C-alpha positions as a LaTeX table, in Angstrom:
\begin{tabular}{lrrr}
\hline
Residue & $x$ (\AA) & $y$ (\AA) & $z$ (\AA) \\
\hline
Unk1 & $-15.01$ & $-124.65$ & 75.37 \\
Unk2 & $-15.12$ & $-126.75$ & 71.90 \\
Unk3 & $-12.63$ & $-129.58$ & 71.04 \\
Unk4 & $-9.75$ & $-127.66$ & 69.47 \\
Unk5 & $-8.08$ & $-129.74$ & 66.88 \\
Unk6 & $-5.37$ & $-128.06$ & 65.46 \\
Unk7 & $-1.45$ & $-129.87$ & 63.60 \\
Unk8 & 1.66 & $-129.20$ & 65.99 \\
Unk9 & 2.48 & $-126.19$ & 63.10 \\
Unk10 & $-0.99$ & $-124.14$ & 64.50 \\
Unk11 & 0.62 & $-125.89$ & 67.81 \\
Unk12 & 2.67 & $-123.31$ & 68.46 \\
Unk13 & 1.61 & $-120.14$ & 66.32 \\
Unk14 & $-1.49$ & $-119.32$ & 66.21 \\
Unk15 & $-1.89$ & $-117.21$ & 70.03 \\
Unk16 & 2.14 & $-117.27$ & 70.39 \\
Unk17 & 5.03 & $-114.99$ & 71.30 \\
Unk18 & 8.14 & $-117.78$ & 71.02 \\
Unk19 & 9.04 & $-121.21$ & 71.60 \\
Unk20 & 12.84 & $-121.17$ & 73.36 \\
Unk21 & 13.03 & $-124.12$ & 71.28 \\
Unk22 & 11.64 & $-124.69$ & 69.44 \\
Unk23 & 12.62 & $-127.31$ & 66.76 \\
Unk24 & 13.03 & $-129.30$ & 70.12 \\
Unk25 & 9.59 & $-128.74$ & 71.17 \\
Unk26 & 8.26 & $-129.50$ & 67.84 \\
Unk27 & 10.23 & $-133.44$ & 67.91 \\
Unk28 & 8.72 & $-134.52$ & 71.60 \\
Unk29 & 5.86 & $-133.39$ & 70.61 \\
Unk30 & 5.64 & $-135.04$ & 66.93 \\
Unk31 & 7.54 & $-138.55$ & 69.31 \\
Unk32 & 3.65 & $-138.85$ & 70.74 \\
Unk33 & 5.59 & $-139.47$ & 74.44 \\
Unk34 & 3.07 & $-137.31$ & 76.72 \\
Unk35 & 4.79 & $-133.90$ & 78.45 \\
Unk36 & 4.49 & $-132.19$ & 81.28 \\
Unk37 & 2.48 & $-128.61$ & 81.21 \\
Unk38 & 3.20 & $-126.19$ & 84.31 \\
Unk39 & 1.86 & $-123.53$ & 84.82 \\
Unk40 & 1.80 & $-121.39$ & 88.50 \\
Unk41 & $-0.12$ & $-118.95$ & 89.06 \\
Unk42 & 0.17 & $-116.52$ & 92.27 \\
Unk43 & $-3.33$ & $-116.16$ & 94.05 \\
Unk44 & $-2.43$ & $-112.38$ & 94.55 \\
Unk45 & $-5.69$ & $-111.96$ & 93.39 \\
Unk46 & $-9.47$ & $-114.01$ & 93.32 \\
Unk47 & $-10.42$ & $-113.04$ & 89.88 \\
Unk48 & $-8.88$ & $-113.41$ & 87.16 \\
Unk49 & $-8.68$ & $-112.44$ & 83.11 \\
Unk50 & $-9.18$ & $-113.14$ & 79.89 \\
Unk51 & $-6.29$ & $-112.20$ & 79.34 \\
Unk52 & $-5.00$ & $-114.77$ & 81.93 \\
Unk53 & $-7.39$ & $-117.08$ & 79.87 \\
Unk54 & $-4.14$ & $-116.97$ & 76.08 \\
Unk55 & $-2.43$ & $-119.40$ & 78.15 \\
Unk56 & $-5.81$ & $-121.92$ & 78.89 \\
Unk57 & $-6.70$ & $-122.34$ & 75.59 \\
Unk58 & $-2.70$ & $-123.58$ & 74.09 \\
Unk59 & $-3.11$ & $-125.99$ & 77.59 \\
Unk60 & $-6.42$ & $-126.96$ & 76.42 \\
Unk61 & $-4.83$ & $-127.08$ & 73.25 \\
Unk62 & $-2.84$ & $-129.51$ & 74.61 \\
Unk63 & $-4.34$ & $-131.43$ & 76.66 \\
Unk64 & $-6.84$ & $-132.72$ & 73.86 \\
Unk65 & $-3.65$ & $-133.69$ & 71.99 \\
Unk66 & $-2.59$ & $-136.31$ & 74.78 \\
Unk67 & $-0.21$ & $-133.90$ & 77.54 \\
Unk68 & $-0.14$ & $-133.45$ & 81.29 \\
Unk69 & $-1.40$ & $-130.06$ & 82.84 \\
Unk70 & 0.72 & $-129.92$ & 86.04 \\
Unk71 & $-0.81$ & $-126.60$ & 88.11 \\
Unk72 & 1.19 & $-125.06$ & 90.09 \\
Unk73 & $-0.94$ & $-122.50$ & 93.28 \\
Unk74 & 1.62 & $-120.35$ & 93.94 \\
Unk75 & 0.69 & $-120.63$ & 98.13 \\
Unk76 & 4.38 & $-119.50$ & 98.94 \\
Unk77 & 6.03 & $-117.13$ & 95.75 \\
Unk78 & 2.01 & $-115.47$ & 95.93 \\
Unk79 & 2.68 & $-114.16$ & 99.68 \\
Unk80 & 5.83 & $-112.74$ & 98.38 \\
Unk81 & 4.25 & $-111.57$ & 95.05 \\
Unk82 & 5.73 & $-111.74$ & 91.53 \\
Unk83 & 8.30 & $-108.46$ & 90.97 \\
Unk84 & 8.16 & $-108.16$ & 86.93 \\
Unk85 & 6.66 & $-105.40$ & 85.81 \\
Unk86 & 6.30 & $-103.35$ & 88.83 \\
Unk87 & 7.84 & $-100.28$ & 90.10 \\
Unk88 & 7.62 & $-101.60$ & 93.52 \\
Unk89 & 7.82 & $-103.64$ & 96.74 \\
Unk90 & 3.64 & $-105.83$ & 96.52 \\
Unk91 & 1.85 & $-106.45$ & 99.93 \\
Unk92 & 2.42 & $-109.20$ & 100.86 \\
Unk93 & $-0.50$ & $-111.69$ & 101.54 \\
Unk94 & $-1.19$ & $-113.45$ & 104.59 \\
Unk95 & $-0.78$ & $-117.76$ & 103.64 \\
Unk96 & $-5.46$ & $-117.79$ & 104.70 \\
Unk97 & $-5.40$ & $-114.70$ & 101.99 \\
Unk98 & $-4.01$ & $-116.72$ & 99.58 \\
Unk99 & $-5.64$ & $-120.17$ & 100.05 \\
Unk100 & $-8.42$ & $-118.01$ & 99.50 \\
Unk101 & $-8.28$ & $-116.97$ & 96.31 \\
Unk102 & $-6.41$ & $-119.48$ & 94.89 \\
Unk103 & $-9.69$ & $-121.78$ & 95.19 \\
Unk104 & $-11.56$ & $-119.14$ & 93.44 \\
Unk105 & $-9.06$ & $-118.77$ & 90.34 \\
Unk106 & $-9.43$ & $-122.24$ & 90.21 \\
Unk107 & $-12.87$ & $-122.93$ & 89.40 \\
Unk108 & $-12.14$ & $-119.83$ & 87.29 \\
Unk109 & $-9.03$ & $-122.08$ & 85.13 \\
Unk110 & $-11.03$ & $-125.22$ & 85.16 \\
Unk111 & $-13.08$ & $-123.29$ & 82.78 \\
Unk112 & $-11.21$ & $-123.76$ & 80.44 \\
Unk113 & $-8.98$ & $-126.30$ & 81.09 \\
Unk114 & $-10.19$ & $-129.98$ & 81.52 \\
Unk115 & $-10.12$ & $-131.32$ & 85.32 \\
Unk116 & $-9.91$ & $-134.51$ & 84.80 \\
Unk117 & $-6.36$ & $-133.89$ & 83.20 \\
Unk118 & $-4.74$ & $-131.51$ & 85.28 \\
Unk119 & $-2.58$ & $-132.92$ & 88.70 \\
Unk120 & $-2.13$ & $-129.31$ & 91.11 \\
Unk121 & 0.47 & $-129.36$ & 93.35 \\
Unk122 & 0.55 & $-127.32$ & 95.93 \\
Unk123 & 3.90 & $-124.84$ & 96.33 \\
Unk124 & 4.09 & $-125.92$ & 99.85 \\
Unk125 & 4.44 & $-129.74$ & 99.78 \\
Unk126 & 8.15 & $-128.69$ & 98.10 \\
Unk127 & 8.57 & $-125.59$ & 99.46 \\
Unk128 & 6.76 & $-126.59$ & 103.58 \\
Unk129 & 10.26 & $-128.37$ & 103.87 \\
Unk130 & 13.33 & $-126.26$ & 102.56 \\
Unk131 & 15.94 & $-126.19$ & 105.00 \\
Unk132 & 17.63 & $-122.99$ & 105.05 \\
Unk133 & 20.84 & $-124.75$ & 103.57 \\
Unk134 & 18.73 & $-125.53$ & 100.57 \\
Unk135 & 17.63 & $-122.45$ & 100.95 \\
Unk136 & 21.41 & $-121.17$ & 100.48 \\
Unk137 & 22.10 & $-124.33$ & 97.97 \\
Unk138 & 18.85 & $-122.63$ & 96.05 \\
Unk139 & 20.30 & $-118.57$ & 95.78 \\
Unk140 & 24.49 & $-120.18$ & 95.68 \\
Unk141 & 23.24 & $-121.38$ & 92.15 \\
Unk142 & 22.34 & $-117.69$ & 90.99 \\
Unk143 & 24.34 & $-114.45$ & 90.25 \\
Unk144 & 23.63 & $-111.04$ & 90.90 \\
Unk145 & 24.40 & $-110.17$ & 87.58 \\
Unk146 & 22.04 & $-113.13$ & 85.99 \\
Unk147 & 19.96 & $-110.97$ & 88.46 \\
Unk148 & 20.34 & $-108.01$ & 87.12 \\
Unk149 & 19.11 & $-109.29$ & 83.82 \\
Unk150 & 16.40 & $-108.95$ & 84.71 \\
Unk151 & 14.24 & $-106.11$ & 83.21 \\
Unk152 & 11.96 & $-105.41$ & 86.28 \\
Unk153 & 15.34 & $-105.21$ & 88.59 \\
Unk154 & 17.20 & $-103.61$ & 86.29 \\
Unk155 & 15.50 & $-100.40$ & 86.63 \\
Unk156 & 14.44 & $-100.17$ & 90.42 \\
Unk157 & 18.47 & $-100.94$ & 91.19 \\
Unk158 & 19.44 & $-97.69$ & 89.21 \\
Unk159 & 16.72 & $-95.62$ & 90.27 \\
Unk160 & 17.48 & $-96.85$ & 93.78 \\
Unk161 & 13.64 & $-97.53$ & 94.50 \\
Unk162 & 13.18 & $-99.87$ & 97.05 \\
Unk163 & 14.40 & $-103.72$ & 96.07 \\
Unk164 & 14.41 & $-106.40$ & 98.44 \\
Unk165 & 16.41 & $-110.17$ & 98.60 \\
Unk166 & 13.20 & $-111.64$ & 98.87 \\
Unk167 & 11.94 & $-110.10$ & 95.60 \\
Unk168 & 15.71 & $-111.82$ & 94.05 \\
Unk169 & 14.77 & $-114.82$ & 95.55 \\
Unk170 & 11.22 & $-115.05$ & 93.48 \\
Unk171 & 13.11 & $-115.77$ & 90.65 \\
Unk172 & 14.59 & $-119.62$ & 91.60 \\
Unk173 & 11.71 & $-120.40$ & 93.65 \\
Unk174 & 9.47 & $-120.81$ & 90.78 \\
Unk175 & 12.55 & $-122.34$ & 88.55 \\
Unk176 & 12.27 & $-124.72$ & 91.22 \\
Unk177 & 9.12 & $-125.63$ & 91.01 \\
Unk178 & 9.70 & $-126.98$ & 87.98 \\
Unk179 & 12.84 & $-129.21$ & 88.99 \\
Unk180 & 9.80 & $-130.17$ & 91.55 \\
Unk181 & 7.30 & $-131.70$ & 88.69 \\
Unk182 & 9.94 & $-132.45$ & 86.68 \\
Unk183 & 8.55 & $-129.68$ & 83.96 \\
Unk184 & 8.83 & $-130.21$ & 79.90 \\
Unk185 & 6.90 & $-127.34$ & 79.36 \\
Unk186 & 6.08 & $-124.40$ & 80.65 \\
Unk187 & 3.62 & $-122.10$ & 79.59 \\
Unk188 & 3.09 & $-118.47$ & 80.84 \\
Unk189 & 3.34 & $-114.64$ & 79.82 \\
Unk190 & 5.94 & $-112.46$ & 78.09 \\
Unk191 & 6.51 & $-111.19$ & 81.15 \\
Unk192 & 7.71 & $-114.59$ & 82.42 \\
Unk193 & 10.76 & $-115.45$ & 80.03 \\
Unk194 & 12.65 & $-114.18$ & 82.85 \\
Unk195 & 11.04 & $-116.03$ & 85.15 \\
Unk196 & 10.69 & $-119.84$ & 82.36 \\
Unk197 & 14.13 & $-119.39$ & 81.68 \\
Unk198 & 15.48 & $-119.18$ & 85.08 \\
Unk199 & 13.80 & $-123.04$ & 85.75 \\
Unk200 & 15.21 & $-124.01$ & 82.19 \\
Unk201 & 18.73 & $-123.26$ & 83.53 \\
Unk202 & 18.40 & $-124.51$ & 87.19 \\
Unk203 & 16.69 & $-127.79$ & 85.30 \\
Unk204 & 20.44 & $-127.91$ & 83.23 \\
Unk205 & 22.19 & $-127.51$ & 85.98 \\
Unk206 & 20.56 & $-130.04$ & 88.46 \\
Unk207 & 21.41 & $-132.51$ & 85.22 \\
Unk208 & 17.94 & $-132.42$ & 84.25 \\
Unk209 & 16.78 & $-132.21$ & 80.81 \\
Unk210 & 15.76 & $-127.72$ & 80.69 \\
Unk211 & 11.81 & $-127.41$ & 80.51 \\
Unk212 & 10.61 & $-125.30$ & 76.94 \\
Unk213 & 9.47 & $-122.74$ & 77.65 \\
Unk214 & 5.91 & $-121.37$ & 76.02 \\
Unk215 & 4.84 & $-117.82$ & 76.36 \\
Unk216 & 2.05 & $-116.55$ & 75.01 \\
Unk217 & 0.81 & $-112.69$ & 74.29 \\
Unk218 & 0.10 & $-110.30$ & 76.84 \\
Unk219 & $-3.33$ & $-109.08$ & 75.68 \\
Unk220 & $-4.62$ & $-104.65$ & 75.93 \\
Unk221 & $-7.85$ & $-104.06$ & 78.17 \\
Unk222 & $-10.29$ & $-101.01$ & 77.77 \\
Unk223 & $-7.63$ & $-98.57$ & 77.68 \\
Unk224 & $-4.77$ & $-100.07$ & 75.19 \\
Unk225 & $-2.22$ & $-100.67$ & 78.04 \\
Unk226 & $-2.06$ & $-104.22$ & 78.65 \\
Unk227 & $-4.71$ & $-105.71$ & 81.07 \\
Unk228 & $-3.62$ & $-106.03$ & 84.18 \\
Unk229 & $-6.32$ & $-105.93$ & 87.37 \\
Unk230 & $-3.19$ & $-102.79$ & 88.67 \\
Unk231 & $-5.24$ & $-100.45$ & 85.53 \\
Unk232 & $-8.33$ & $-101.41$ & 86.20 \\
Unk233 & $-8.87$ & $-102.56$ & 82.74 \\
Unk234 & $-9.76$ & $-105.61$ & 82.60 \\
Unk235 & $-12.57$ & $-108.35$ & 81.04 \\
Unk236 & $-13.12$ & $-110.87$ & 84.36 \\
Unk237 & $-13.92$ & $-114.23$ & 83.64 \\
Unk238 & $-16.56$ & $-114.33$ & 86.24 \\
Unk239 & $-18.16$ & $-111.27$ & 85.38 \\
Unk240 & $-21.96$ & $-111.12$ & 84.26 \\
Unk241 & $-22.91$ & $-112.00$ & 80.76 \\
Unk242 & $-24.15$ & $-108.01$ & 80.11 \\
Unk243 & $-21.25$ & $-106.41$ & 81.60 \\
Unk244 & $-18.57$ & $-109.45$ & 79.84 \\
Unk245 & $-20.08$ & $-107.88$ & 76.24 \\
Unk246 & $-20.13$ & $-104.19$ & 76.70 \\
Unk247 & $-16.07$ & $-104.30$ & 78.11 \\
Unk248 & $-15.68$ & $-106.30$ & 74.32 \\
Unk249 & $-17.68$ & $-103.49$ & 72.87 \\
Unk250 & $-16.04$ & $-100.47$ & 74.91 \\
Unk251 & $-11.59$ & $-101.61$ & 73.13 \\
Unk252 & $-10.95$ & $-100.14$ & 70.49 \\
Unk253 & $-10.58$ & $-102.03$ & 66.86 \\
Unk254 & $-7.29$ & $-102.32$ & 66.03 \\
Unk255 & $-7.67$ & $-105.43$ & 69.20 \\
Unk256 & $-9.70$ & $-107.32$ & 66.81 \\
Unk257 & $-7.30$ & $-109.46$ & 64.81 \\
Unk258 & $-5.15$ & $-109.91$ & 67.52 \\
Unk259 & $-8.50$ & $-110.75$ & 69.70 \\
Unk260 & $-10.44$ & $-113.35$ & 67.50 \\
Unk261 & $-6.51$ & $-115.38$ & 67.28 \\
Unk262 & $-6.22$ & $-115.14$ & 70.14 \\
Unk263 & $-9.69$ & $-115.90$ & 72.34 \\
Unk264 & $-11.55$ & $-117.96$ & 69.99 \\
Unk265 & $-11.69$ & $-120.91$ & 67.13 \\
Unk266 & $-12.17$ & $-118.89$ & 64.24 \\
Unk267 & $-10.05$ & $-120.53$ & 60.82 \\
Unk268 & $-7.14$ & $-117.77$ & 60.66 \\
Unk269 & $-7.23$ & $-117.43$ & 57.42 \\
Unk270 & $-10.78$ & $-116.45$ & 57.77 \\
Unk271 & $-8.98$ & $-113.99$ & 60.76 \\
Unk272 & $-6.65$ & $-112.69$ & 58.11 \\
Unk273 & $-9.48$ & $-111.94$ & 55.75 \\
Unk274 & $-11.41$ & $-109.75$ & 58.58 \\
Unk275 & $-7.58$ & $-107.74$ & 59.07 \\
Unk276 & $-7.72$ & $-107.42$ & 55.66 \\
Unk277 & $-11.27$ & $-106.45$ & 55.54 \\
Unk278 & $-11.20$ & $-103.37$ & 57.79 \\
Unk279 & $-7.53$ & $-102.04$ & 56.78 \\
Unk280 & $-8.81$ & $-101.39$ & 53.38 \\
Unk281 & $-12.94$ & $-100.33$ & 55.43 \\
Unk282 & $-15.39$ & $-103.11$ & 53.58 \\
Unk283 & $-16.44$ & $-103.80$ & 56.78 \\
Unk284 & $-17.54$ & $-102.31$ & 60.00 \\
Unk285 & $-15.32$ & $-103.10$ & 63.02 \\
Unk286 & $-18.69$ & $-102.95$ & 65.26 \\
Unk287 & $-20.03$ & $-106.06$ & 63.32 \\
Unk288 & $-16.78$ & $-107.67$ & 63.64 \\
Unk289 & $-17.04$ & $-106.51$ & 67.34 \\
Unk290 & $-20.00$ & $-108.21$ & 67.90 \\
Unk291 & $-19.60$ & $-111.60$ & 67.21 \\
Unk292 & $-16.11$ & $-111.25$ & 68.86 \\
Unk293 & $-18.76$ & $-110.48$ & 72.38 \\
Unk294 & $-20.24$ & $-113.48$ & 71.80 \\
Unk295 & $-17.99$ & $-115.47$ & 71.14 \\
Unk296 & $-16.42$ & $-115.01$ & 74.66 \\
Unk297 & $-19.16$ & $-114.65$ & 76.69 \\
Unk298 & $-20.27$ & $-117.49$ & 75.15 \\
Unk299 & $-16.70$ & $-119.20$ & 75.52 \\
Unk300 & $-16.82$ & $-117.80$ & 79.75 \\
Unk301 & $-20.82$ & $-119.19$ & 80.17 \\
Unk302 & $-23.32$ & $-119.69$ & 77.76 \\
Unk303 & $-24.40$ & $-119.17$ & 74.14 \\
Unk304 & $-28.02$ & $-118.08$ & 75.76 \\
Unk305 & $-26.23$ & $-115.28$ & 78.15 \\
Unk306 & $-23.89$ & $-114.15$ & 75.05 \\
Unk307 & $-27.64$ & $-113.90$ & 72.70 \\
Unk308 & $-29.31$ & $-112.66$ & 75.66 \\
Unk309 & $-26.73$ & $-110.25$ & 76.36 \\
Unk310 & $-26.84$ & $-109.18$ & 72.69 \\
Unk311 & $-30.09$ & $-108.48$ & 72.45 \\
Unk312 & $-29.55$ & $-105.82$ & 76.02 \\
Unk313 & $-26.88$ & $-104.10$ & 74.89 \\
Unk314 & $-28.96$ & $-103.42$ & 70.56 \\
Unk315 & $-31.54$ & $-102.22$ & 73.00 \\
Unk316 & $-29.46$ & $-99.97$ & 75.13 \\
Unk317 & $-27.15$ & $-98.41$ & 71.87 \\
Unk318 & $-28.67$ & $-99.35$ & 68.63 \\
Unk319 & $-32.17$ & $-98.67$ & 69.38 \\
Unk320 & $-31.34$ & $-96.36$ & 71.74 \\
Unk321 & $-33.83$ & $-97.73$ & 74.39 \\
Unk322 & $-32.84$ & $-97.70$ & 78.51 \\
Unk323 & $-31.52$ & $-101.62$ & 80.15 \\
Unk324 & $-34.72$ & $-103.34$ & 82.23 \\
Unk325 & $-32.61$ & $-103.62$ & 85.70 \\
Unk326 & $-31.94$ & $-99.74$ & 86.48 \\
Unk327 & $-31.42$ & $-99.77$ & 89.97 \\
Unk328 & $-33.31$ & $-97.27$ & 91.84 \\
Unk329 & $-32.05$ & $-94.55$ & 94.27 \\
Unk330 & $-34.80$ & $-92.76$ & 96.58 \\
Unk331 & $-33.99$ & $-89.75$ & 97.88 \\
Unk332 & $-35.86$ & $-87.24$ & 100.63 \\
Unk333 & $-34.29$ & $-83.53$ & 99.90 \\
Unk334 & $-32.71$ & $-80.90$ & 96.98 \\
Unk335 & $-29.91$ & $-83.25$ & 96.20 \\
Unk336 & $-27.63$ & $-82.00$ & 93.97 \\
Unk337 & $-26.14$ & $-83.14$ & 90.79 \\
Unk338 & $-22.20$ & $-84.05$ & 91.72 \\
Unk339 & $-23.77$ & $-85.75$ & 95.58 \\
Unk340 & $-26.31$ & $-88.09$ & 93.59 \\
Unk341 & $-22.99$ & $-89.29$ & 90.51 \\
Unk342 & $-20.94$ & $-90.22$ & 94.53 \\
Unk343 & $-24.23$ & $-91.32$ & 96.87 \\
Unk344 & $-25.07$ & $-93.84$ & 93.93 \\
Unk345 & $-21.09$ & $-94.82$ & 93.57 \\
Unk346 & $-21.23$ & $-93.92$ & 89.52 \\
Unk347 & $-19.14$ & $-91.24$ & 90.23 \\
Unk348 & $-15.62$ & $-92.06$ & 93.08 \\
Unk349 & $-15.65$ & $-88.24$ & 93.71 \\
Unk350 & $-17.08$ & $-85.22$ & 93.36 \\
Unk351 & $-13.48$ & $-84.40$ & 92.70 \\
Unk352 & $-14.84$ & $-87.37$ & 89.40 \\
Unk353 & $-18.22$ & $-85.97$ & 89.21 \\
Unk354 & $-16.92$ & $-82.86$ & 88.42 \\
Unk355 & $-14.92$ & $-84.30$ & 85.45 \\
Unk356 & $-16.57$ & $-86.39$ & 83.98 \\
Unk357 & $-19.96$ & $-83.77$ & 83.68 \\
Unk358 & $-16.82$ & $-81.61$ & 81.90 \\
Unk359 & $-16.13$ & $-84.22$ & 79.21 \\
Unk360 & $-19.71$ & $-84.54$ & 78.81 \\
Unk361 & $-19.98$ & $-88.10$ & 79.59 \\
Unk362 & $-23.14$ & $-86.87$ & 82.05 \\
Unk363 & $-27.06$ & $-86.70$ & 81.14 \\
Unk364 & $-30.46$ & $-86.64$ & 83.07 \\
Unk365 & $-33.07$ & $-88.45$ & 80.55 \\
Unk366 & $-31.30$ & $-88.48$ & 78.15 \\
Unk367 & $-29.90$ & $-85.01$ & 78.67 \\
Unk368 & $-26.35$ & $-83.82$ & 78.66 \\
Unk369 & $-24.99$ & $-82.39$ & 81.68 \\
Unk370 & $-23.22$ & $-79.09$ & 81.59 \\
Unk371 & $-23.81$ & $-76.78$ & 85.27 \\
Unk372 & $-22.45$ & $-78.43$ & 88.83 \\
Unk373 & $-25.89$ & $-77.02$ & 90.10 \\
Unk374 & $-28.52$ & $-79.01$ & 89.08 \\
Unk375 & $-30.39$ & $-79.72$ & 90.88 \\
Unk376 & $-33.12$ & $-83.18$ & 91.13 \\
Unk377 & $-36.67$ & $-83.04$ & 93.37 \\
Unk378 & $-37.45$ & $-85.49$ & 95.32 \\
Unk379 & $-40.54$ & $-87.21$ & 92.84 \\
Unk380 & $-39.19$ & $-85.62$ & 89.47 \\
Unk381 & $-38.68$ & $-90.13$ & 88.82 \\
Unk382 & $-35.33$ & $-89.59$ & 86.83 \\
Unk383 & $-32.58$ & $-91.77$ & 84.85 \\
Unk384 & $-28.78$ & $-90.88$ & 85.99 \\
Unk385 & $-26.61$ & $-92.18$ & 82.06 \\
Unk386 & $-22.48$ & $-91.78$ & 82.90 \\
Unk387 & $-21.10$ & $-92.76$ & 79.75 \\
Unk388 & $-23.08$ & $-95.96$ & 78.09 \\
Unk389 & $-22.99$ & $-98.20$ & 80.63 \\
Unk390 & $-23.69$ & $-97.00$ & 84.34 \\
Unk391 & $-27.62$ & $-96.65$ & 84.60 \\
Unk392 & $-29.48$ & $-94.51$ & 88.68 \\
Unk393 & $-33.35$ & $-94.52$ & 88.26 \\
Unk394 & $-33.53$ & $-91.15$ & 90.47 \\
Unk395 & $-37.13$ & $-91.24$ & 93.09 \\
\hline
\end{tabular}
């Protein structure tokens, strides 16, 4: 990732949803004293997506101004699971699962953030020594009314959905992390506001300087909803270049200005010009999307990979050529198209295969399939296509 040179005003505005308290943070930045920047993550799954990178890019920008990132690996809170935005209790993970996920997460984290200027801390350093007395003291510093002001908790409580005492402890544990590492600023998405403010509250109670709160926006995924593993709409950091490029190209045009702002170094004046040109119909959004896809693939892979991914995309979708690496699937007897779609993994079930056919999303050698009864014969050597990017050659 290239050097990010920006003044304090842009640092506190570009790709930022909210800063609490901005005047205080601005003064601390201008004082020249290095700040401890807290970023926590719960390794509940092994993959990070580019939505996570929005905050990571801000951390890198702060690092380049001489500040220290402190990465908190939530090896205790991950076993609970962050309840924010969840309408049900998460399945608890084992310590072994958490540690394996954490190693993968960190490899991706340091694709953006400078490892040499990052202090890695595991919650078990302090929670592993916690006594019942410590836990009761922590729990006694927050009220039930405070916890029920958390939107997720309140909704589940009001609807009678399960809400465990353990989940109510989650914001308190995250808050204590800030105490343990003496955080100056905590970073997170807008869905983390309650938890980060809890840290600010706890630090004040204990006579410490309360941490500042730095919130970044949550970006939409491929289906327009918040990018999340739960919705299967992510662009993953470890995704192969061609697939990453294709996922960006599948985004709606409306996300372009936001994506350029939070995931690239394109000057904001140019981003504003793009937005104006799009509104006036003076630019083809596809051209902007291709530029965005190049920027993102180059950032998480390299420029050569981005160029190759773009060339493959142009061949396949602009010039309508087939990709070069279509996998083969052998059949030994006449097989129905529905069965082929399921057996090759192009559809997860027969009902989904039929839905894809009904929607016009299935083609055989470029011809749309309209009937479930289509049968493919051994030796036919045809290409079955689902949507724009899924292919298999039946041989």
